[in-house]
mmCIF file of C-alpha atoms in Angstrom:
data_model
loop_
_atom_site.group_PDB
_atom_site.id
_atom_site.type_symbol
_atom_site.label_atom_id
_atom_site.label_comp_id
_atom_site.label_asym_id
_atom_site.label_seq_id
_atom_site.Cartn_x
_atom_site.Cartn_y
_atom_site.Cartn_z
ATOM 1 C CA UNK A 1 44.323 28.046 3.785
ATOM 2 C CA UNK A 2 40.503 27.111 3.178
ATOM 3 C CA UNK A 3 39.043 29.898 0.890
ATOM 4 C CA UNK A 4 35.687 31.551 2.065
ATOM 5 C CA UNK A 5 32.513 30.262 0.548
ATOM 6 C CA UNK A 6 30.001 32.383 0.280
ATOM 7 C CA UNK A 7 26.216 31.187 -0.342
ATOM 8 C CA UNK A 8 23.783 33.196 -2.709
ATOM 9 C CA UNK A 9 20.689 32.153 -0.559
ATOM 10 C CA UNK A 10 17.801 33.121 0.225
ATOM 11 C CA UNK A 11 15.016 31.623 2.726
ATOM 12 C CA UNK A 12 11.705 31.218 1.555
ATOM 13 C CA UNK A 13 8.931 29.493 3.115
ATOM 14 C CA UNK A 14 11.657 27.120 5.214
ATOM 15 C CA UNK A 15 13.167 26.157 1.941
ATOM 16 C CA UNK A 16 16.395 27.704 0.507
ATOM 17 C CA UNK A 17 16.797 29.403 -2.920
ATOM 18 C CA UNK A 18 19.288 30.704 -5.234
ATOM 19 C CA UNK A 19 19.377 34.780 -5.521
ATOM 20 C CA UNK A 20 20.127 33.839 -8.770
ATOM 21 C CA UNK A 21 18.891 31.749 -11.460
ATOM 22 C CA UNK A 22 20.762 29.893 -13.577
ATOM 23 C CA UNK A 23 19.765 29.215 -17.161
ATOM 24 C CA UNK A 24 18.830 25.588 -17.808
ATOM 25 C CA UNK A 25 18.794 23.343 -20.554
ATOM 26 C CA UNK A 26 14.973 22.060 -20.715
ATOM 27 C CA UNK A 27 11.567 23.958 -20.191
ATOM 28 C CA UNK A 28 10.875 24.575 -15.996
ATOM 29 C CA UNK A 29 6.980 23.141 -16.804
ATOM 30 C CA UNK A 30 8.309 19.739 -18.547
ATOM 31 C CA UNK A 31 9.081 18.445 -15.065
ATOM 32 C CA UNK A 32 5.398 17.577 -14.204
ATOM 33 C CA UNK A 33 5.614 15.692 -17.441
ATOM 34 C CA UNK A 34 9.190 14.133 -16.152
ATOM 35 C CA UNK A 35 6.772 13.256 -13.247
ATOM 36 C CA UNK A 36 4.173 11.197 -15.286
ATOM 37 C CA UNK A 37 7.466 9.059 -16.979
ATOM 38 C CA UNK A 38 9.032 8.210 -14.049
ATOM 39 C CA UNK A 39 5.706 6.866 -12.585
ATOM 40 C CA UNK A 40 5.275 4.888 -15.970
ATOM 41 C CA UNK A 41 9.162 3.470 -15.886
ATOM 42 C CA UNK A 42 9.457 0.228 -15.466
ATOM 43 C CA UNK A 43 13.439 0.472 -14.655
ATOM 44 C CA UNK A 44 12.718 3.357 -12.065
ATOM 45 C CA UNK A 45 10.114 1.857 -10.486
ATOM 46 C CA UNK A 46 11.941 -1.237 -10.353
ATOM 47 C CA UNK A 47 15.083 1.036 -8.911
ATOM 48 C CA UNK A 48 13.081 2.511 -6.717
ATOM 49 C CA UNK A 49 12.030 -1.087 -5.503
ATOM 50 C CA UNK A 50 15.660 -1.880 -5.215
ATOM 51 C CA UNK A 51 16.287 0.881 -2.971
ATOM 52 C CA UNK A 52 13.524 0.278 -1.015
ATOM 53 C CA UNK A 53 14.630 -3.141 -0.067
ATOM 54 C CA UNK A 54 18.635 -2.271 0.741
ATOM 55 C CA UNK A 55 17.585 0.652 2.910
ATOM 56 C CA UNK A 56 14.863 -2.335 4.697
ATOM 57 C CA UNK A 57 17.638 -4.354 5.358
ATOM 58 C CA UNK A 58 20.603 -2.078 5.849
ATOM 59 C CA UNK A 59 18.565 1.104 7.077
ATOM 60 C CA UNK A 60 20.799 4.402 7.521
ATOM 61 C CA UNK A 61 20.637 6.078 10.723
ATOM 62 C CA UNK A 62 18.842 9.683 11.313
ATOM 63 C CA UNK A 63 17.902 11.495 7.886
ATOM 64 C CA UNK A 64 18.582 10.222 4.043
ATOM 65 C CA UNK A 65 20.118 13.239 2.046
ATOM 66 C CA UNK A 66 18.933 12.784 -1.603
ATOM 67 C CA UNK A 67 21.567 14.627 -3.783
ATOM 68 C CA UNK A 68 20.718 15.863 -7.191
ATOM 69 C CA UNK A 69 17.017 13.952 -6.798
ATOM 70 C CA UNK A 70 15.494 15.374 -9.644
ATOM 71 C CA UNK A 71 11.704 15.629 -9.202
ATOM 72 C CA UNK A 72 11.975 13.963 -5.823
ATOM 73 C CA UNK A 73 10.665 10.286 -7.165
ATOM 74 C CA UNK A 74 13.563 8.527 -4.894
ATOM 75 C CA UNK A 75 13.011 10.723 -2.243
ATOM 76 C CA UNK A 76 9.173 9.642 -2.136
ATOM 77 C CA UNK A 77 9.828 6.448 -2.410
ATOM 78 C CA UNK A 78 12.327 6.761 0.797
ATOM 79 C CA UNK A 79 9.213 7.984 2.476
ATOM 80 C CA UNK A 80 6.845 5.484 1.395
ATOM 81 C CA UNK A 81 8.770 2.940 3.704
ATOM 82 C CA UNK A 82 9.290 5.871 6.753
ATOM 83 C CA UNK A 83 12.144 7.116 6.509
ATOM 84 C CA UNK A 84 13.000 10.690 6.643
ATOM 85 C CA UNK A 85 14.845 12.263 3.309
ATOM 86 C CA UNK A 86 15.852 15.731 2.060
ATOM 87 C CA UNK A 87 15.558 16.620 -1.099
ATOM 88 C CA UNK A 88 18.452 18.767 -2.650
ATOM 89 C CA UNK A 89 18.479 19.461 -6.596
ATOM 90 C CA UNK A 90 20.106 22.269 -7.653
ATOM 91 C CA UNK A 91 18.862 23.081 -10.894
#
């Protein structure tokens, strides 16, 4: 038997929310400043590069689903070279 899961969502403004929040671990208004590193990373901008080129050559088909993506600096990236992405991050 396959117990019931039931979602605490809520709709806002075509994205979806937790009813409830969660306490996290680091400041909600560092991740502009998460932002600013990434863009300065050599390694993630060289990851992003990476990814980049593999989706290029071996390119998914329909929508890329971007799990845990953080401030979303994959999931631009994905964009940057047209293709579609959603970005999910739970916390």
């Amino acid at each position: 038997m396959i117990p019931e899961i039931t979602l605490n969502l809520q709709k806002r403004d075509g994205v979806y929310y937790s009813k409830t929040k969660p306490p996290i671990s680091y400041p909600e208004d560092q991740n502009k400043n998460c932002m600013q590193f990434e863009a300065d990373s050599f390694w993630l901008r060289y990851r992003n590069d990476c990814i980049q080129t593999m989706m290029k050559n071996h390119f998914p088909l329909g929508t890329v689903l971007d799990i845990g993506a953080g401030n979303g600096f994959v999931s631009v990236a994905i964009r940057e070279i047209s293709f579609r992405s959603i970005l999910l991050e739970p916390g």
